[in-house]
Coordinates of C-alpha atoms in Angstrom, one line a residue:
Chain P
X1 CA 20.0 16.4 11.1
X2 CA 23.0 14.1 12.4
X3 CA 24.0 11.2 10.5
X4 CA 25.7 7.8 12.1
X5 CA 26.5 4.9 10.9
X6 CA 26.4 1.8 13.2
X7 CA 27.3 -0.8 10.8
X8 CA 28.2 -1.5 6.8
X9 CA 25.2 -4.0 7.2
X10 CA 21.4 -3.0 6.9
X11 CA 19.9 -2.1 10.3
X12 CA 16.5 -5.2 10.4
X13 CA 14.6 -2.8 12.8
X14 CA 15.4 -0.3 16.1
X15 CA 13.8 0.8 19.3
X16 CA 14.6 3.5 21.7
X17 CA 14.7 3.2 25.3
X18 CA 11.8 6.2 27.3
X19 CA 14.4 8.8 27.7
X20 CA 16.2 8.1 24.4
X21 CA 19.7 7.5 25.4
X22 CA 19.9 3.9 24.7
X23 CA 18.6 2.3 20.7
X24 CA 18.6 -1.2 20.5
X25 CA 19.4 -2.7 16.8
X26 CA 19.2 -5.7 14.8
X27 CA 22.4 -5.4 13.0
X28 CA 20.6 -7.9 10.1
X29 CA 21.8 -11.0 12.4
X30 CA 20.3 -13.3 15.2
X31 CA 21.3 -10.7 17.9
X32 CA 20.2 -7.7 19.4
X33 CA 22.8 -4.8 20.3
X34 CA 22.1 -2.1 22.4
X35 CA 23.7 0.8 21.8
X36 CA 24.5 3.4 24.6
X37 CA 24.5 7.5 23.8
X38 CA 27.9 8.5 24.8
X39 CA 28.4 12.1 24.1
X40 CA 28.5 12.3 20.6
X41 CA 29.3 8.7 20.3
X42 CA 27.5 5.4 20.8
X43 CA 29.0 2.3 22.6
X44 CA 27.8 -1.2 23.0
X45 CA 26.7 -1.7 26.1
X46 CA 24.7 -5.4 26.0
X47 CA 24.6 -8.1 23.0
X48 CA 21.1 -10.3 24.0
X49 CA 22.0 -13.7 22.3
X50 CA 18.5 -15.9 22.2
X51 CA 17.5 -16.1 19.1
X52 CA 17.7 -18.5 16.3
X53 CA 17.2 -16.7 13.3
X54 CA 17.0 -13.1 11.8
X55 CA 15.5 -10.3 14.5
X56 CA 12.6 -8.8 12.8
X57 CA 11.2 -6.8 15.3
X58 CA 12.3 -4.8 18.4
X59 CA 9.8 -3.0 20.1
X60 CA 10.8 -1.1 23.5
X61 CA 8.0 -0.6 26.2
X62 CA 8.5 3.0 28.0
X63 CA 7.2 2.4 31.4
X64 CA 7.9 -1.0 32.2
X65 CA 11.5 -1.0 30.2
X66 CA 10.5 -4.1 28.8
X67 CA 11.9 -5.1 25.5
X68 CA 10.0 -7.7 23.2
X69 CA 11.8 -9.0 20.1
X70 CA 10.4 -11.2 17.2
X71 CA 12.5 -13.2 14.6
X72 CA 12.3 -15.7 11.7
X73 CA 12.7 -18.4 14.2
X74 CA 8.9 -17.8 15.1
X75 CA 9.3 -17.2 18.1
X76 CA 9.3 -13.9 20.3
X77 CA 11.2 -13.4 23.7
X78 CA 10.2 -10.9 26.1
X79 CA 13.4 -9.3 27.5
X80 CA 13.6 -7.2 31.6
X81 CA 16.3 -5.9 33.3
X82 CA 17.2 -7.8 35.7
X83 CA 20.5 -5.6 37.1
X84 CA 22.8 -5.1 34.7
X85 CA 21.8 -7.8 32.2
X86 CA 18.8 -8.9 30.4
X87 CA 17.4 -11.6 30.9
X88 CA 14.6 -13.0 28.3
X89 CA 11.1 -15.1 28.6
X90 CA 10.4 -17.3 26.1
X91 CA 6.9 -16.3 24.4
X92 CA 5.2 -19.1 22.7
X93 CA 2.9 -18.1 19.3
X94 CA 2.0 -20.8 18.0
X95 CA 3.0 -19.7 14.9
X96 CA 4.6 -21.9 11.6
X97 CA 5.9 -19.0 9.8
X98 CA 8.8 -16.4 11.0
X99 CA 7.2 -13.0 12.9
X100 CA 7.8 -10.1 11.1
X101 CA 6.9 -7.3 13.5
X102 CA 5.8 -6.6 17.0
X103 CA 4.3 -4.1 19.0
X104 CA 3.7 -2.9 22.6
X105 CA 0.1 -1.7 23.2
X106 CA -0.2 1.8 24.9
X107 CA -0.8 0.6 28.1
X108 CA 2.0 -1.8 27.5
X109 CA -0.2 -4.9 29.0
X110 CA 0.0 -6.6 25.8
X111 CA 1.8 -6.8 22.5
X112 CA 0.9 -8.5 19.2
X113 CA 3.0 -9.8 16.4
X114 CA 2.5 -10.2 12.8
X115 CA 3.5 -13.1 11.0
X116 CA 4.2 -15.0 7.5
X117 CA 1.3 -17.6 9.1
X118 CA -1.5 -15.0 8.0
X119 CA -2.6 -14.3 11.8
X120 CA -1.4 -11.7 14.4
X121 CA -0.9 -12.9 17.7
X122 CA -2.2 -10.9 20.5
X123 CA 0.2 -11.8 23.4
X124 CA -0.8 -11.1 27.1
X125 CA 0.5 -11.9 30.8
X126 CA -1.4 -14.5 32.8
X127 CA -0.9 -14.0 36.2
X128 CA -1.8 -17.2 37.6
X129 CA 0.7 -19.5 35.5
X130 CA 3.3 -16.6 35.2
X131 CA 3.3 -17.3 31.5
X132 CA 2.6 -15.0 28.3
X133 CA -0.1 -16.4 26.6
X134 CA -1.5 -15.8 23.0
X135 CA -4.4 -15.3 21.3
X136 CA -5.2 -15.7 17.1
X137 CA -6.6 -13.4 14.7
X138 CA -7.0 -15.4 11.9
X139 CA -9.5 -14.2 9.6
X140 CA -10.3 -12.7 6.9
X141 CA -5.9 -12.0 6.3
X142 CA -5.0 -13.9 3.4
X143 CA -1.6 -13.0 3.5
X144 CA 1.2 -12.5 5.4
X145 CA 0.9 -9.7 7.8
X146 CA 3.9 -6.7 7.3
X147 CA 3.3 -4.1 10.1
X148 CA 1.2 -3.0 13.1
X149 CA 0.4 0.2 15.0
X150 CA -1.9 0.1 17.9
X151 CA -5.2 2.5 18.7
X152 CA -4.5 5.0 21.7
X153 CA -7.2 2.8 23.4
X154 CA -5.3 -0.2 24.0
X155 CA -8.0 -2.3 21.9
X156 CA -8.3 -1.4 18.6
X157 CA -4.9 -2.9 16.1
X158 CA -4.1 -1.8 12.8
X159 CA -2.2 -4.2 10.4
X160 CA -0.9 -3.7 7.0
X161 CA -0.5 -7.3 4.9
X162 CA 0.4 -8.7 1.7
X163 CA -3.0 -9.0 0.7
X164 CA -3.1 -6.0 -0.4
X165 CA -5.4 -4.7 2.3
X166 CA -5.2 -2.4 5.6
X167 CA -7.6 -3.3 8.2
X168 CA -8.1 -2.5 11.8
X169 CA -8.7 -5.2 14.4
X170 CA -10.4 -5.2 17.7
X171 CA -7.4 -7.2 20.1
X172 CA -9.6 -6.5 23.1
X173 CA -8.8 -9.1 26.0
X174 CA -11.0 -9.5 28.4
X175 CA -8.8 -10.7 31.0
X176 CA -6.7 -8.1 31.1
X177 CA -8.8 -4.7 30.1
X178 CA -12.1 -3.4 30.7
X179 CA -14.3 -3.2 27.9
X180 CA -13.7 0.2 25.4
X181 CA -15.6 3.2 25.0
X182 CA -16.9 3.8 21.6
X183 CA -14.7 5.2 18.5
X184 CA -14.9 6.3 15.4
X185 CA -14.5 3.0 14.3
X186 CA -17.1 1.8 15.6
X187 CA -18.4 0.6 19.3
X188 CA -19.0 -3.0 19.1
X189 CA -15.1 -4.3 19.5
X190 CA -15.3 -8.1 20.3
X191 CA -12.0 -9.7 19.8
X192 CA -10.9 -10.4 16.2
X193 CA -14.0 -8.0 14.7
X194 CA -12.6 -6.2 11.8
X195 CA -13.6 -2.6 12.2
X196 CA -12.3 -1.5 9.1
X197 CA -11.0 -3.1 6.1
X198 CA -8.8 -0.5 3.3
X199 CA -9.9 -1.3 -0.9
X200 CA -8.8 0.6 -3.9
X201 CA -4.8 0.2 -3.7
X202 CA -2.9 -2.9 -4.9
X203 CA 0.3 -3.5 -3.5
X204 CA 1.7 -5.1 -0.3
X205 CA 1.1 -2.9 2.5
X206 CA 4.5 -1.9 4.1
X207 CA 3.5 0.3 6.8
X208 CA 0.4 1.3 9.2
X209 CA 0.5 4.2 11.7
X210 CA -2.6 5.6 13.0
X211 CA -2.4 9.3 14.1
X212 CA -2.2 10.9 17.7
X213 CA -6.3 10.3 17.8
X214 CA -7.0 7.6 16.4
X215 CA -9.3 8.5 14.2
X216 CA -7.2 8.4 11.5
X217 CA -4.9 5.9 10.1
X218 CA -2.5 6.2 7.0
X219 CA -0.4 3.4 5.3
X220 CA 2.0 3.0 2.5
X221 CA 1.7 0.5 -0.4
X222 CA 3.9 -0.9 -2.8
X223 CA 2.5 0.1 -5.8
X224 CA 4.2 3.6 -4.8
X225 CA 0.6 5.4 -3.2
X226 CA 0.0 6.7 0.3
X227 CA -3.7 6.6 2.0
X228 CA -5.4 8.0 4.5
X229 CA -8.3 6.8 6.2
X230 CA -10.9 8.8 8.4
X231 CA -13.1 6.8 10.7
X232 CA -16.7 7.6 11.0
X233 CA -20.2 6.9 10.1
X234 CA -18.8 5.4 6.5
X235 CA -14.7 5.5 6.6
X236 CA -13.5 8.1 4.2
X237 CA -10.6 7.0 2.6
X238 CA -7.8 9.5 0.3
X239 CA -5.1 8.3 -1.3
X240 CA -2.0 9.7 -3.3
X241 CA -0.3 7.9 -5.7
X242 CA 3.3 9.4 -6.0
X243 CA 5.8 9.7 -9.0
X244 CA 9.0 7.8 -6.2
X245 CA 9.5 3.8 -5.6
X246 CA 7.5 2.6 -3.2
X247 CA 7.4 4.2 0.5
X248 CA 8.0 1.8 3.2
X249 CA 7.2 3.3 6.4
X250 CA 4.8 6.4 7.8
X251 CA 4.1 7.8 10.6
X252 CA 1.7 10.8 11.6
X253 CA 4.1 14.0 12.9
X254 CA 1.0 15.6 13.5
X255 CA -2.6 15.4 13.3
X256 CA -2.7 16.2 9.7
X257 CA 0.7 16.0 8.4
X258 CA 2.7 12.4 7.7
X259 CA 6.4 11.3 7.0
X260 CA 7.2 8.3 4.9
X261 CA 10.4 6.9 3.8
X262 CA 11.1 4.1 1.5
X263 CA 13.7 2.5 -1.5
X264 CA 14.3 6.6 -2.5
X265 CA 16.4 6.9 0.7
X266 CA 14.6 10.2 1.6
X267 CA 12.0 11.1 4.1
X268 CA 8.8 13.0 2.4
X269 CA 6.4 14.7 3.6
X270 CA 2.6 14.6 3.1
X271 CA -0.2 16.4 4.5
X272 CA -3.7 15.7 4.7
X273 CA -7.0 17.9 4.3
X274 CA -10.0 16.7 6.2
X275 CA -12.5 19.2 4.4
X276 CA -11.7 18.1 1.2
X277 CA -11.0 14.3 2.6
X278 CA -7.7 14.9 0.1
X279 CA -4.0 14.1 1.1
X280 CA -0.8 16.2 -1.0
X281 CA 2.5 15.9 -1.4
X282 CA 4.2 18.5 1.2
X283 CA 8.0 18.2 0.0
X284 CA 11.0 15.8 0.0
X285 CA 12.8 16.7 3.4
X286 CA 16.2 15.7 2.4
X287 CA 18.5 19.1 2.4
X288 CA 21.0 17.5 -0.7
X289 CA 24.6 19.2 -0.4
X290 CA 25.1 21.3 -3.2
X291 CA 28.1 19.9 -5.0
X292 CA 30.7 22.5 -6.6
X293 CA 30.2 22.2 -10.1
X294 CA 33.6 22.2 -11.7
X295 CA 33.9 22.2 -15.6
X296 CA 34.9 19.5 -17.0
X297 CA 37.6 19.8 -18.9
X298 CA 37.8 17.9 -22.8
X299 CA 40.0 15.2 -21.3
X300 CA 37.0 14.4 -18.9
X301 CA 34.4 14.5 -21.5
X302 CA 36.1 11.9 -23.5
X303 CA 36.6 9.8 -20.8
X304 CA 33.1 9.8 -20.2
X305 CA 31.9 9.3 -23.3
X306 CA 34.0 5.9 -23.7
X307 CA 33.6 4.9 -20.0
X308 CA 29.9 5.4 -19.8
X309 CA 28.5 6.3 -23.1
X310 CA 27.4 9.6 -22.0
X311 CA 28.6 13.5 -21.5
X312 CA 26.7 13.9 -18.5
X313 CA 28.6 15.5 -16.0
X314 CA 26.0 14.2 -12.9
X315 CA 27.3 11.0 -10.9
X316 CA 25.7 8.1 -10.1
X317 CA 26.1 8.9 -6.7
X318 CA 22.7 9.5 -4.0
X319 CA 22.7 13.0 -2.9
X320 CA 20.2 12.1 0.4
X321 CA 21.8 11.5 3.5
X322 CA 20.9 8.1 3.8
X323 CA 23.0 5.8 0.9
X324 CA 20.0 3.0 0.7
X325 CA 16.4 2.2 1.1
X326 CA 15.1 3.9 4.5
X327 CA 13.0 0.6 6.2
X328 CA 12.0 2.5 9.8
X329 CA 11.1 5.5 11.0
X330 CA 10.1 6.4 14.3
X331 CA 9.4 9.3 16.9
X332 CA 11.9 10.5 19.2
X333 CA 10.2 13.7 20.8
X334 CA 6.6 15.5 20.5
X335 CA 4.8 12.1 20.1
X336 CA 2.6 11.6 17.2
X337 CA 0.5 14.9 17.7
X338 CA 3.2 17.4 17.8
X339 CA 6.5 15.6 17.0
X340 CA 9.9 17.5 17.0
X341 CA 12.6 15.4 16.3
X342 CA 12.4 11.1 14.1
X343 CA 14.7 9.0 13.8
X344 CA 15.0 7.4 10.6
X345 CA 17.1 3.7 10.1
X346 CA 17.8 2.2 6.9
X347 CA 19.7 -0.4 4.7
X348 CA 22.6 1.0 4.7
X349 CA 23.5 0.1 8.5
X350 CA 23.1 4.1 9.5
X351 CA 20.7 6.1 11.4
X352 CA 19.9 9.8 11.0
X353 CA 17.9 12.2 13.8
X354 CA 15.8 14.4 11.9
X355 CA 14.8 17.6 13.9
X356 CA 11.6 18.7 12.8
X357 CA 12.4 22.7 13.1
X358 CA 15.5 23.4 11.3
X359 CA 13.6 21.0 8.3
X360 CA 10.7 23.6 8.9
X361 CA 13.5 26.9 8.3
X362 CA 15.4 25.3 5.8
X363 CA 12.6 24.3 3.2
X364 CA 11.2 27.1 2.4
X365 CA 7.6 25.7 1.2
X366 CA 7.6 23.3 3.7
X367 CA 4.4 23.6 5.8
X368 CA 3.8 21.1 8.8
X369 CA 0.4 21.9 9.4
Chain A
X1 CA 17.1 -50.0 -14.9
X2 CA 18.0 -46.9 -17.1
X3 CA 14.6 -46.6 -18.1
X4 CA 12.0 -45.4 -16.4
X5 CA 9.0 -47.7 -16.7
X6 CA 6.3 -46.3 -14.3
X7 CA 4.2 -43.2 -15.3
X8 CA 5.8 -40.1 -14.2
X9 CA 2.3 -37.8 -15.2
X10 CA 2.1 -37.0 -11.3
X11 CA 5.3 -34.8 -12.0
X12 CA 3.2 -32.7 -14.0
X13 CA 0.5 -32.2 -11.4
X14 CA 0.1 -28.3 -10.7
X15 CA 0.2 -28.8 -6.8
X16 CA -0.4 -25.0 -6.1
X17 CA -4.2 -25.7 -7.6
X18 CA -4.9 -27.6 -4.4
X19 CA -3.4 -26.3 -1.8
X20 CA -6.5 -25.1 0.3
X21 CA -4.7 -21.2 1.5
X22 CA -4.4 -20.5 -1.8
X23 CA -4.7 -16.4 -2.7
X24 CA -7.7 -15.9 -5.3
X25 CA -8.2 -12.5 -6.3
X26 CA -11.5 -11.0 -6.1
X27 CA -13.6 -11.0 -8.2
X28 CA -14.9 -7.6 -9.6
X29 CA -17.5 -8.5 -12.2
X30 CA -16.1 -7.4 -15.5
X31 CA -18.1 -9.1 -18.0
X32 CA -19.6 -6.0 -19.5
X33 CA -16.2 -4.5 -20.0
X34 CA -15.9 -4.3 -24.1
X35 CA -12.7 -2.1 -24.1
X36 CA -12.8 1.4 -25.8
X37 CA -15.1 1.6 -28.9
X38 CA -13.5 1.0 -32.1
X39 CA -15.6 2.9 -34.4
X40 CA -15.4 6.1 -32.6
X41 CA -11.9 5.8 -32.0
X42 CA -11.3 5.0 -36.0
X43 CA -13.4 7.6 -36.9
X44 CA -11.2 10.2 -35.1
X45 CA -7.7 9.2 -36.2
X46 CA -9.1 9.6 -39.9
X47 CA -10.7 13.0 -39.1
X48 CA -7.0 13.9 -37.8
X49 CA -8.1 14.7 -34.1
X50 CA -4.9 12.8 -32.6
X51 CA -5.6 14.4 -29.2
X52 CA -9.5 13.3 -29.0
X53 CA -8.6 9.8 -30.6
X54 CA -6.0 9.4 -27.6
X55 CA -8.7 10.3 -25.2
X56 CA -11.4 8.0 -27.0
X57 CA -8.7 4.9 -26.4
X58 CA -8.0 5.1 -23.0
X59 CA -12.2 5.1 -22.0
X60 CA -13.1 1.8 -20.6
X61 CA -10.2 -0.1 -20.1
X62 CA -11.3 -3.7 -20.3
X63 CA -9.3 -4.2 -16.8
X64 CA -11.7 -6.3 -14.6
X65 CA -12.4 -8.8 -17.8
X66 CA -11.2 -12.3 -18.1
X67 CA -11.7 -12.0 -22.1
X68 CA -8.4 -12.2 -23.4
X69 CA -9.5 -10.8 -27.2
X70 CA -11.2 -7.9 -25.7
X71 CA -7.8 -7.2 -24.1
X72 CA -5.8 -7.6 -27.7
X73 CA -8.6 -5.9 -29.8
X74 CA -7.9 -2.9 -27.0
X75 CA -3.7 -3.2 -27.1
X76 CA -4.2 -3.3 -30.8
X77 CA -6.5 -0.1 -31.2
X78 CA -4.1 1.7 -28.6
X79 CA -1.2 1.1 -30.6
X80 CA -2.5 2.4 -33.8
X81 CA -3.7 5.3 -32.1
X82 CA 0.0 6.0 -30.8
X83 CA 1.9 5.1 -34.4
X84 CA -0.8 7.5 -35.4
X85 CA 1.0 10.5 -33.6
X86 CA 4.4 12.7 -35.3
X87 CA 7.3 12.6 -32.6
X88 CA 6.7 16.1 -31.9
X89 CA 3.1 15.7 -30.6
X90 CA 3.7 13.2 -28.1
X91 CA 5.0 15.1 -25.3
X92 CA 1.5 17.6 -25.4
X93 CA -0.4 14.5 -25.4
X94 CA 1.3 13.0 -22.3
X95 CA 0.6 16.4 -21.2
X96 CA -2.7 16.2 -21.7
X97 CA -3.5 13.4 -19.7
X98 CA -4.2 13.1 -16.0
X99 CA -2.9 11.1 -13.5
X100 CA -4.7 7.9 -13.9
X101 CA -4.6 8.8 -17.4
X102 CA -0.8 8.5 -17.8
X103 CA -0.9 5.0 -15.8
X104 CA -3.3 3.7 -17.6
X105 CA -1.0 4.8 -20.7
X106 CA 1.7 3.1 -18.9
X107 CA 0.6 -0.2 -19.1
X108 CA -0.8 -0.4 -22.3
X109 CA 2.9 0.5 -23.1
X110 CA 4.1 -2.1 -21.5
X111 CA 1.6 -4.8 -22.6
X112 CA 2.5 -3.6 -26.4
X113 CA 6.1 -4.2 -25.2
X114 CA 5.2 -7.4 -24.8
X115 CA 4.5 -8.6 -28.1
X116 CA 6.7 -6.4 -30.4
X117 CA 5.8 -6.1 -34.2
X118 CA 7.6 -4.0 -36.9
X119 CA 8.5 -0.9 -35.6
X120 CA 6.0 -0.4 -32.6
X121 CA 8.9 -0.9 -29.9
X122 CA 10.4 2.2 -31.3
X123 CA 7.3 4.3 -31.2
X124 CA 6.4 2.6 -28.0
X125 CA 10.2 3.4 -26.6
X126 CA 9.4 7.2 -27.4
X127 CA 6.3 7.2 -25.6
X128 CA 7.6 5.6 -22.6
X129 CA 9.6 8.5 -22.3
X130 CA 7.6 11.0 -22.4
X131 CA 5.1 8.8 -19.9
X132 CA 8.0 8.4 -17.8
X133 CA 8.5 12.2 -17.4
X134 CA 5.2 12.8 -16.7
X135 CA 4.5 10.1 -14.5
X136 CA 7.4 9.5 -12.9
X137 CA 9.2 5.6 -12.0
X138 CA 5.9 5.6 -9.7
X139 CA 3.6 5.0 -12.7
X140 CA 5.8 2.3 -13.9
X141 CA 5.3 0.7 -10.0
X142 CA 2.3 0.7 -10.4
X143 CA 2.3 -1.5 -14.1
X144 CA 4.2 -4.1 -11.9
X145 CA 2.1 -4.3 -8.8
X146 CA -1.3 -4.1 -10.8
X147 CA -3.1 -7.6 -10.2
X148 CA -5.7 -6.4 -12.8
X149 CA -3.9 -5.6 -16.3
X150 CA -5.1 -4.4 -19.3

């Protein structure tokens, strides 16, 4: 894995450009950088300067190389390249609360945002007044809404909130998409139907991601558990409550296997058995260095014992690669079904490439099924 | 002019009650929730079955109730069950319990915490951690984030 470290600040949230040369960052101010790979370096290459408060969400669009960015300023701006600069669009959405995450939709026709004013917004592009226009799902959230990850069919949204809950949305737009085939969520998807709604874990819901599929969709909590859902005739829903602090993002690396991060500063791995409906722990995927252990010699010992109260020789330092709480993870190759190498970014202003192989070789139990 | 004449009661008006958004829990029917059974418990901490009596306690945790005296009868029954044990036994009885088991353990620990009599935080402070072992700072999460306590 390859460690850099772009600032002493925390990183608010990243996004990578389609071919993965270019990772635009909220360096925890009102800006956006984008960061150009430079051989084994990264340079600045644009500073986008629009918004009033703190960036809490970058998402990058693939095909159309559109950037959309969120902030506290409750407002989101839709960013293209227009030569060598970008230039943004104003998105209104209606909201009285800061946005706290965004995200394209697949087919990139449409993005929606989560915010402290308990609604998402589905944004889309009106043709005829050449202006984004939004649309409100309101209820049942109760709270404020913390993350998003859209269906592969364009229509269906999952959202993780402070209410304790995970549900999944229908955001399906009729002026802009046809109307979906059936899932296994269920076939009747008018806009703002809640398809399925998550009970049994307490605790905000930090992150959502639903597998390669769709038909299954995993989130992490605060009260330190990790869930999986299966969609079908009744949902079937596992959970796992783990012995760390609480995970703050996941994401599907394949079709049964996750990776979550959170306030431990180390990626972990979890897979998930559809027989038994049943999801383990698979292994911590942080390789620590293995410090020399020098003995400590009597002069030491005392020095402990009236510095710290203690004779332990083991400092206070973090053995994991990243130095604080990991707050995003996201996939740079192999796409959610058969991913080879995530990126993880974290408080500590760094951002480590995790390649998915040499984790495989160098855990020996590890299994990515 | 230095002393206020005019009522100031609206300055203790709880303006949260009225706001219209406000987050109400659910409610989960717990009214038949009466906490683990005394008698049985008692009967097995004099028979000297430590183990069973720990097991006995932690049934039917009066969780989903609004009764606060079912909730102390049940902190108080939990706590003599735990002076009950020698030092040396607590770690097989964390053991012993599951996963759900040891939470649950957790946040009776922590409600007994709460309200500390004679010695019970020093017992309480050894099972804590031997809980914490077993269940790891997780388990203690999870006492924190719980919107139904015992």
């Amino acid at each position: 894995m390859s460690y850099h470290s772009f600032l002493l600040e925390p990183i608010s949230c990243h996004a990578w450009n389609k071919d993965r040369t270019q990772i635009a960052l909220c360096p925890n101010n009102h800006e956006v950088h984008i960061y150009k790979k430079d051989g084994n370096n990264w340079s600045k290459i644009h500073v986008l300067k629009e918004h009033n408060g703190q960036v809490t969400g970058i998402d990058w669009a693939p095909e159309s190389n559109r950037i959309v960015t969120c902030g506290t300023d409750r407002n989101a701006y839709v960013w293209t390249l227009k030569g060598d600069a970008w230039k943004p669009t104003l998105v209104i959405l209606r909201i009285n609360r800061a946005a706290r995450c965004v995200k394209w939709s697949p087919k990139e026709n449409k993005f929606a945002v989560g915010s402290g004013s308990r609604l998402i917004s589905v944004c889309y592009f009106e043709k005829d007044n050449d202006w984004w226009v939004c649309k409100h799902i309101k209820k049942p959230i109760r709270s404020t809404i913390l993350c998003l990850d859209w269906h592969p069919n364009n229509v269906l949204l999952a959202a993780g909130s402070c209410d304790f809950k995970c549900r999944i949305f229908s955001a399906y737009i009729k002026e802009v998409e046809e109307k979906p085939a059936p899932t296994a969520w269920g076939s009747k998807m008018p806009f703002g139907e809640v398809m399925f709604e998550s009970t049994g874990t307490a605790g905000w819901v930090h992150g959502v991601c639903f597998s390669d599929s769709g038909n299954r969709v995993a989130w992490a909590s605060h009260d330190s558990t990790v869930a999986v859902a299966e969609g079908g005739k009744t949902a079937v829903c596992a959970s796992l409550t783990s012995e760390t602090l609480p995970l703050l993002c996941v994401t599907f690396i394949t079709e049964n296997s996750l990776v979550a991060a959170g306030h431990d500063c180390y990626p972990v791995l979890f897979v998930y058995d559809s027989n038994k409906a049943a999801l383990s722990f698979g292994g911590k995927l942080d390789v620590p260095k293995q410090s020399a252990q020098k003995g400590m010699t009597a002069r030491e010992r005392f020095q402990n014992l009236d510095k710290k109260a203690t004779t332990d020789s083991k400092e206070a330092v973090l053995e994991s690669v990243h130095k604080n709480s990991i707050s995003q993870i996201s996939i740079l190759n192999g796409g959610k079904a058969q991913c080879a190498k995530f990126c993880t970014t974290g408080m500590d202003g760094g951002m480590t490439i995790w390649d998915v192989k040499t984790l495989e070789s160098a855990m020996k139990d590890l299994k990515i099924v | 002019m230095s002393k206020n004449t005019v009522s100031d009661r609206f300055r203790k008006v709880d303006v949260d009650e009225y706001d219209e958004n406000k987050f109400v829990d659910e409610e989960d029917g717990g009214e038949n929730q009466l906490g683990p059974d005394e008698a049985e418990v008692d009967s097995l901490i004099r028979s000297g079955n430590l183990m069973g009596a720990l097991q006995a306690v932690l049934k039917n945790p009066p969780i989903n109730t609004k009764n606060q005296n079912v909730k102390e009868r049940a902190e108080g029954l939990v706590l003599k069950v735990l002076s009950a044990f020698k030092t040396s036994d607590i770690e097989k009885a964390v053991q012993s319990l599951d996963k759900t088991g040891v939470d649950l353990l957790m946040k009776y620990i922590y409600r007994g915490f709460e309200k500390p009599s004679d010695n019970s935080s020093a017992i309480l402070l050894q099972w804590h951690e031997k809980a914490l072992s077993a269940g790891g700072v997780g388990s203690i999460v999870r006492v924190l984030t719980a919107r139904k306590t015992v």
